[in-house]
N, CA, C and O of each residue as an XYZ file, in Angstrom:
492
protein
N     -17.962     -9.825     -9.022
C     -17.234     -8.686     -8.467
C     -18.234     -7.747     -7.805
O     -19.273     -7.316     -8.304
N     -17.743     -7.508     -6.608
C     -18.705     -6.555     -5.745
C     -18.488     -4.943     -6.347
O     -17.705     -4.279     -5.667
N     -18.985     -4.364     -7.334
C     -19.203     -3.408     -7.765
C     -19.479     -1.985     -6.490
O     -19.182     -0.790     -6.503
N     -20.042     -2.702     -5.693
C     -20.586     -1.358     -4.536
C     -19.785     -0.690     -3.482
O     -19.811      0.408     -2.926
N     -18.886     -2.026     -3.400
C     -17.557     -1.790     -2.055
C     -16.472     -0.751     -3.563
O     -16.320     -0.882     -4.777
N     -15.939      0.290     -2.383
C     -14.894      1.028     -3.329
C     -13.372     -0.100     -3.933
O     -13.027     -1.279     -3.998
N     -13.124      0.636     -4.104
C     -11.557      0.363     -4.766
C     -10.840     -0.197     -3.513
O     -10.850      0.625     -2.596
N     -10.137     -1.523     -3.173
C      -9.146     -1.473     -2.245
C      -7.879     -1.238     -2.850
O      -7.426     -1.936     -3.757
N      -7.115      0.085     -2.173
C      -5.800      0.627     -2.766
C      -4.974     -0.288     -1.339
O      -5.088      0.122     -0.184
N      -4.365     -1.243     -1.614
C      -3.354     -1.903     -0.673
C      -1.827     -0.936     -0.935
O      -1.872     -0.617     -2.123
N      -0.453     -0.327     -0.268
C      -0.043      0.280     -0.526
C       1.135     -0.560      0.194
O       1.019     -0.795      1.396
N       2.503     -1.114     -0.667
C       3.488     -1.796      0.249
C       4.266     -0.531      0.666
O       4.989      0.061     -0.135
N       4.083     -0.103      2.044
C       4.889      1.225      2.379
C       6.229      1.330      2.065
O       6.801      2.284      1.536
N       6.781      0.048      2.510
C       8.555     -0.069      2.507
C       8.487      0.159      0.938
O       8.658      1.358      0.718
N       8.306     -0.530     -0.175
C       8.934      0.327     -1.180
C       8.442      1.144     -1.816
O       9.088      1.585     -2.767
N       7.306      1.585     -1.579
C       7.041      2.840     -2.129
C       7.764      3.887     -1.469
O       7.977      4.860     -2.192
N       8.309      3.977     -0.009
C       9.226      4.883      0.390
C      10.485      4.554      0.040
O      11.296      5.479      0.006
N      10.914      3.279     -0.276
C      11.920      2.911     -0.497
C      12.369      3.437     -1.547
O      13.595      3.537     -1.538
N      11.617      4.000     -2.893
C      11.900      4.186     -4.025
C      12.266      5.429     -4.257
O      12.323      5.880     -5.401
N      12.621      6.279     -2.942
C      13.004      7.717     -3.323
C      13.934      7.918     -2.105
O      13.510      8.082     -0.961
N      15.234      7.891     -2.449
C      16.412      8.325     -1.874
C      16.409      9.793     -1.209
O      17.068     10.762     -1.587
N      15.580      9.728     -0.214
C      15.736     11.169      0.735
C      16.033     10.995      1.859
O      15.675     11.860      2.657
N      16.759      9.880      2.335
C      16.759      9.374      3.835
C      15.993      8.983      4.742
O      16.108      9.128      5.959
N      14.932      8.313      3.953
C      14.119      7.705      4.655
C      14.257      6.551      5.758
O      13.389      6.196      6.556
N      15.742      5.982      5.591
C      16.667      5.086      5.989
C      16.573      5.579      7.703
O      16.022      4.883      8.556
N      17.096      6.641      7.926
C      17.155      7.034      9.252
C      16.005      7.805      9.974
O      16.298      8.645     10.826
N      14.538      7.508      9.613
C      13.726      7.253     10.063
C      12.586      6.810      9.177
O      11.936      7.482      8.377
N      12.504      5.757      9.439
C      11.811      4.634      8.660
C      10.184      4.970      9.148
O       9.338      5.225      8.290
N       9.936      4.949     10.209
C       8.542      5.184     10.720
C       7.707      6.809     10.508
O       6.568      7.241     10.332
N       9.271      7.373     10.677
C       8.313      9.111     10.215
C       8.321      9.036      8.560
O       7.589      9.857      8.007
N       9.034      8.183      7.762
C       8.098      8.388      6.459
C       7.554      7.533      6.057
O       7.498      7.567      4.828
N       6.990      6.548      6.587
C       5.700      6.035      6.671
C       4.930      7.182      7.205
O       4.196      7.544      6.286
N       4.800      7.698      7.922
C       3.688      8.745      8.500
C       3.775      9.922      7.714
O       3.270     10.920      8.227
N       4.257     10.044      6.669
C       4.664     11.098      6.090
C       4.374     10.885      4.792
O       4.401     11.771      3.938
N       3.907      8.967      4.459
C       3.412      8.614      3.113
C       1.792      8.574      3.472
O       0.903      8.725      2.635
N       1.605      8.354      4.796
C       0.220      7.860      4.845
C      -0.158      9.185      4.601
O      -0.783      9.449      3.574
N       0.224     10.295      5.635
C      -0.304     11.857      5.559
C      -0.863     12.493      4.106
O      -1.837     13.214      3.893
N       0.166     11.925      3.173
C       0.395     12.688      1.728
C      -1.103     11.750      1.459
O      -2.188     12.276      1.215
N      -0.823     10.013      1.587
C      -2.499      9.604      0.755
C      -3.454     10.076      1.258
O      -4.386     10.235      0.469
N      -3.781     10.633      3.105
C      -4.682     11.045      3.449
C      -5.175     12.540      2.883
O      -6.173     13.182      2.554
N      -4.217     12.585      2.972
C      -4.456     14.415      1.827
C      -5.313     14.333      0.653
O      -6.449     14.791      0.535
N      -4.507     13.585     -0.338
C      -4.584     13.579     -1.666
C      -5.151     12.145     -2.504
O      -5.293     11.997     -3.717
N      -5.396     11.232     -1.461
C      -5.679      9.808     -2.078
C      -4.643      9.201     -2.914
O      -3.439      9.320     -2.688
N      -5.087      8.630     -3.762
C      -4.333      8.007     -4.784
C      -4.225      9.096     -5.878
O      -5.377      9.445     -6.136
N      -3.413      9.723     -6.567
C      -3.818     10.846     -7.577
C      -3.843     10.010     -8.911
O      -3.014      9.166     -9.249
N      -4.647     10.300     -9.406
C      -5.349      9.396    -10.709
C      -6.542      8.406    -10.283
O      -7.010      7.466    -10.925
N      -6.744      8.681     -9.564
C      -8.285      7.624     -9.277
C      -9.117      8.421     -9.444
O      -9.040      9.516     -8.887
N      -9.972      8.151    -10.121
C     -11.483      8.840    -10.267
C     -12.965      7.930     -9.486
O     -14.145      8.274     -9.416
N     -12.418      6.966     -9.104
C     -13.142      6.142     -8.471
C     -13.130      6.300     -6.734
O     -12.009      6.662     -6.377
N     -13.983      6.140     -5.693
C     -13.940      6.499     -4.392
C     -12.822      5.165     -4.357
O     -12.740      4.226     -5.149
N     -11.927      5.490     -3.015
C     -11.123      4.487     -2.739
C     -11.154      3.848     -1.683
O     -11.808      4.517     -0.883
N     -10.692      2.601     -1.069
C     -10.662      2.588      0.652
C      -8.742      1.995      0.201
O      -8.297      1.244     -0.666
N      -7.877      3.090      1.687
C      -6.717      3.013      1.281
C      -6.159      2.402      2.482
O      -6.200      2.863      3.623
N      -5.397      0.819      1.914
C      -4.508      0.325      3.561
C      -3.699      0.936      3.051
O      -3.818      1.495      1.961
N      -2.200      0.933      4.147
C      -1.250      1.239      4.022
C      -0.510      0.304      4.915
O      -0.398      0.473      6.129
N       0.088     -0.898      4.104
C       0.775     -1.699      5.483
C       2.168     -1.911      5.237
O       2.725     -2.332      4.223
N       2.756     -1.455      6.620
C       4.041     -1.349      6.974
C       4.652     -2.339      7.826
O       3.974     -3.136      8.474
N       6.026     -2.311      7.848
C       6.988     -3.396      8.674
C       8.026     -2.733      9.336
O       8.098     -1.506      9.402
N       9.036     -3.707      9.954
C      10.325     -3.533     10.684
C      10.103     -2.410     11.228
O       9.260     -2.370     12.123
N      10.904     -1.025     10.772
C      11.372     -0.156     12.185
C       9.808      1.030     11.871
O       9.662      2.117     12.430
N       8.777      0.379     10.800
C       7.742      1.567     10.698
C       6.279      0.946     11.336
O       5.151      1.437     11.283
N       6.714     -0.229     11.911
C       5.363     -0.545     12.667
C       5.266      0.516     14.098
O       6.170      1.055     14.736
N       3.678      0.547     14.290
C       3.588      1.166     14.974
C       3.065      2.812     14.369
O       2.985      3.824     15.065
N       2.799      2.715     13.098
C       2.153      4.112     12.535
C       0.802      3.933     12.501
O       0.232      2.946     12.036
N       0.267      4.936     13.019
C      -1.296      4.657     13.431
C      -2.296      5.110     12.237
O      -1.770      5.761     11.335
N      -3.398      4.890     12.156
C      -4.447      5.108     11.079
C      -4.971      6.281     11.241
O      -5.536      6.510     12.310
N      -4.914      7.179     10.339
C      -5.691      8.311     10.296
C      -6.920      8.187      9.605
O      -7.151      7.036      9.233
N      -7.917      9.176      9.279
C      -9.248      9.536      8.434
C      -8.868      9.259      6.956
O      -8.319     10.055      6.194
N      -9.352      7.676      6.619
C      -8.831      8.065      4.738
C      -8.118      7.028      4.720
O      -8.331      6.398      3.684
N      -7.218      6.453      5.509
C      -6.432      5.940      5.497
C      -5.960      4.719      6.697
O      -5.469      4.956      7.801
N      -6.294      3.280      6.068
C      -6.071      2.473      7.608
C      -4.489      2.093      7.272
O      -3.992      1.864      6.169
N      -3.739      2.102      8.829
C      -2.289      1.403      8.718
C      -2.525     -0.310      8.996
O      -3.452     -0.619      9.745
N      -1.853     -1.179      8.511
C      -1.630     -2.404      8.740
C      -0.526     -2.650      9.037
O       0.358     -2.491      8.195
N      -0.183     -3.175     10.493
C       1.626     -2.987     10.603
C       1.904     -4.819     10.647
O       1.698     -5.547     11.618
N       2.215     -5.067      9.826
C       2.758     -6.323      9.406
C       3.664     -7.034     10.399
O       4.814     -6.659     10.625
N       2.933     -8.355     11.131
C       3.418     -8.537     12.331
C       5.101     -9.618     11.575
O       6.106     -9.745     12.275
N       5.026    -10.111     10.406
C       6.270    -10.731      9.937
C       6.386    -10.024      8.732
O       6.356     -8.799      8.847
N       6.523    -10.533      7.502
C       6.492     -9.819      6.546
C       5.250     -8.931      6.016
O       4.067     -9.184      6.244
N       5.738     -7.861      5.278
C       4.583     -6.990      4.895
C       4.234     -7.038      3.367
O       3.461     -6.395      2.657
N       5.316     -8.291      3.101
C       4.834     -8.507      1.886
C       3.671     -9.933      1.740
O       2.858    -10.316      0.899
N       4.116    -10.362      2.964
C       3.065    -11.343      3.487
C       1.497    -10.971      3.603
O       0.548    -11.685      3.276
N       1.469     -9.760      4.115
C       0.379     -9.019      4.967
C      -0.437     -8.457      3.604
O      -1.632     -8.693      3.424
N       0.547     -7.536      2.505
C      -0.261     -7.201      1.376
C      -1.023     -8.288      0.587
O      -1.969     -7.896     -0.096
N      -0.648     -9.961      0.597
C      -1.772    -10.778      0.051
C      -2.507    -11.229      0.948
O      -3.712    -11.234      0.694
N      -2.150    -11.642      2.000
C      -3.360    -11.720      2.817
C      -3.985    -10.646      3.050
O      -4.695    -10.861      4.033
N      -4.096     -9.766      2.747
C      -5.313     -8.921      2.171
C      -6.314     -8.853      1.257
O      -7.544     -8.911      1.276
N      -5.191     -8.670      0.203
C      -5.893     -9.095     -1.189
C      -6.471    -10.325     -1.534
O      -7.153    -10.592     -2.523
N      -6.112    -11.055     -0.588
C      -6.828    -12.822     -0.709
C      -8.348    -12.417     -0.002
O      -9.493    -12.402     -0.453
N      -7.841    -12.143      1.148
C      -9.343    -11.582      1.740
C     -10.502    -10.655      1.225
O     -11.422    -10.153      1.871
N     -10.203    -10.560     -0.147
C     -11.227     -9.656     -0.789
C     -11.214    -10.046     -2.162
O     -10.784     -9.389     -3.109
N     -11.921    -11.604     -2.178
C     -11.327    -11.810     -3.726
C     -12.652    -11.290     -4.454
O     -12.621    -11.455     -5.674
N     -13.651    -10.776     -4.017
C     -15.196    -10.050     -4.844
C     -14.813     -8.660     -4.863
O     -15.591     -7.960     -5.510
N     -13.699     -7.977     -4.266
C     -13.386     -6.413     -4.588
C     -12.699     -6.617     -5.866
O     -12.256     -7.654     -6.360
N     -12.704     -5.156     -6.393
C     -11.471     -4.621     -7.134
C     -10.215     -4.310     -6.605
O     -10.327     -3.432     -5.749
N      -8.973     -4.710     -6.788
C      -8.047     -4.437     -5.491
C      -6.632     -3.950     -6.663
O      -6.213     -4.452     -7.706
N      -6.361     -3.141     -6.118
C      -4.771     -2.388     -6.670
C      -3.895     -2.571     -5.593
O      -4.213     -2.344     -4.426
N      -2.650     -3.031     -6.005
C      -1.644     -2.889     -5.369
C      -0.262     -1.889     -5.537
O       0.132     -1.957     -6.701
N       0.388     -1.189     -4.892
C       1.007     -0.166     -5.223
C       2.319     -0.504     -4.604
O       2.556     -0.198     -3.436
N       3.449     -1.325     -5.597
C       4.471     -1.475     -5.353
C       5.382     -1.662     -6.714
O       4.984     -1.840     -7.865
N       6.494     -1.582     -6.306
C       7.396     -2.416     -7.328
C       8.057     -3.670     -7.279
O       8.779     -4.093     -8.182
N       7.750     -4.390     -5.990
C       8.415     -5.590     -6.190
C       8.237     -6.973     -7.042
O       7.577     -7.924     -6.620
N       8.678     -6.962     -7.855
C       8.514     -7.851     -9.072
C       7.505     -8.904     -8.117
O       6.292     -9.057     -8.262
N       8.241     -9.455     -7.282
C       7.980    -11.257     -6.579
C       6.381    -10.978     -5.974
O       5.420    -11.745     -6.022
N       6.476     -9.441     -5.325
C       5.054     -9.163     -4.765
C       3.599     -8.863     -5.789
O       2.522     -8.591     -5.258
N       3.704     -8.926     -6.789
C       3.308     -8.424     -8.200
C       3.047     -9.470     -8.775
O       1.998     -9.439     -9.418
N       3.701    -10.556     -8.792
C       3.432    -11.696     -9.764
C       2.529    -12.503     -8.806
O       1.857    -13.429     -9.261
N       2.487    -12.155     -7.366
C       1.792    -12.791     -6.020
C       0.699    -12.377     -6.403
O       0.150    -13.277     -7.038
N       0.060    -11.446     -6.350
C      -0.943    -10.279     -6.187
C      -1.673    -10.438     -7.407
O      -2.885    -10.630     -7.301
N      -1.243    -10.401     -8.363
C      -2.045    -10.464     -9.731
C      -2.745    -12.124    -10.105
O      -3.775    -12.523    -10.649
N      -1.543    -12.760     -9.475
C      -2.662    -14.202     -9.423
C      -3.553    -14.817     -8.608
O      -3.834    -16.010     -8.485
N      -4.178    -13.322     -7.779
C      -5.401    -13.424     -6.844
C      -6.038    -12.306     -7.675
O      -6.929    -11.686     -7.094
N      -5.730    -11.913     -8.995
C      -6.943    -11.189     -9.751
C      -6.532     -9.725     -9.306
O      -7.524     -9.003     -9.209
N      -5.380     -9.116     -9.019
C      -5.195     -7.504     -8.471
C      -4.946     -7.415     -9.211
O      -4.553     -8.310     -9.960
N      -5.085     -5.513     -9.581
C      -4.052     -5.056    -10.462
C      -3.007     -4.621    -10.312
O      -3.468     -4.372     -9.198
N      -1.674     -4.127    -10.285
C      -0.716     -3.291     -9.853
C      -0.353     -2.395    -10.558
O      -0.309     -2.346    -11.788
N       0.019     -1.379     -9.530
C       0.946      0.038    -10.214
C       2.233      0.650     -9.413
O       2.606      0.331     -8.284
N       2.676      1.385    -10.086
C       3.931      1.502     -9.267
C       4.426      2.612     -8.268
O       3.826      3.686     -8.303
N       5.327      2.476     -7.499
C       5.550      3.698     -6.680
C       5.046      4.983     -6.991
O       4.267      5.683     -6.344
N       5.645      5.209     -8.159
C       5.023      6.450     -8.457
C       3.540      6.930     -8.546
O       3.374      8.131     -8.759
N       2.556      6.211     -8.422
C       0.483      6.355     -8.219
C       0.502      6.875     -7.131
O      -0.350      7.730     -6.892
N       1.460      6.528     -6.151
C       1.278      7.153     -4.773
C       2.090      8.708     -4.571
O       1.416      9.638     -4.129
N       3.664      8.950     -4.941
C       3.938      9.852     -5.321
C       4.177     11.093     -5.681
O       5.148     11.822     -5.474
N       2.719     11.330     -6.506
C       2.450     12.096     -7.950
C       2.248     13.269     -6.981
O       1.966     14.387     -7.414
C-alpha cells in the first residue's frame, strides 16, 4: 500500500444527492455542483487524513466541471461503472467510496475499498 499518495475519496454523486429529497430531481446538474462546492469547502468531514476527492457523475449531471479540491469525472455510460474503474486503477492507494448502493459496495470492497455512506459527505 502506497502510504504517501493521500486518501482517494471516490464520491457516487447520483446517490449521494439522491439520498436527500430536496428536488434535486429538477436539476440534477446544479446539485451536483452544489455537492462538489460543499466537498470543496469542507472535504470529507471526519477525515483527519489529507484527501484527493473525485466526484463522478452521470445522465442529466455530466458536464460539471472540476474545481480546486475537487476533480469531476462525468461518467461517459454508467457512473457506477466509472466509480470501479477507478478504484481498480489504484489498487496500491487507500480508496473510500461514498455511496449507498448495496451492488456498488459489494463491487468496490472486493478491489480492497472501504465504504461509507451518504451521509460522510453530508455532515
Amino acid at each position: 500500500m502506497d502510504v504517501e499518495s493521500p486518501l482517494l475519496v471516490v464520491v457516487d454523486a447520483a446517490n449521494v444527492v439522491g439520498s436527500v429529497p430536496d428536488g434535486w430531481w429538477r436539476d440534477r446538474k446544479g446539485a451536483a455542483e452544489r455537492l462538489r462546492d460543499r466537498l470543496a469547502a469542507d472535504g470529507l468531514p471526519g477525515l483527519a487524513a489529507p484527501a484527493e476527492i473525485v466526484l463522478v457523475v452521470e445522465g442529466g449531471a455530466r458536464g460539471v466541471t472540476s474545481v480546486p479540491g475537487v476533480r469531476v469525472e462525468s461518467a461517459p455510460g454508467s457512473g457506477d461503472d466509472r466509480v470501479v474503474e477507478l478504484v481498480a486503477g489504484h489498487p496500491d492507494r487507500r480508496r473510500l467510496v461514498v455511496t449507498a448502493d448495496r451492488e456498488l459496495r459489494c463491487r468496490v470492497m472486493e478491489l480492497g475499498a472501504e465504504v461509507t455512506g451518504p451521509r460522510a459527505a453530508l455532515r
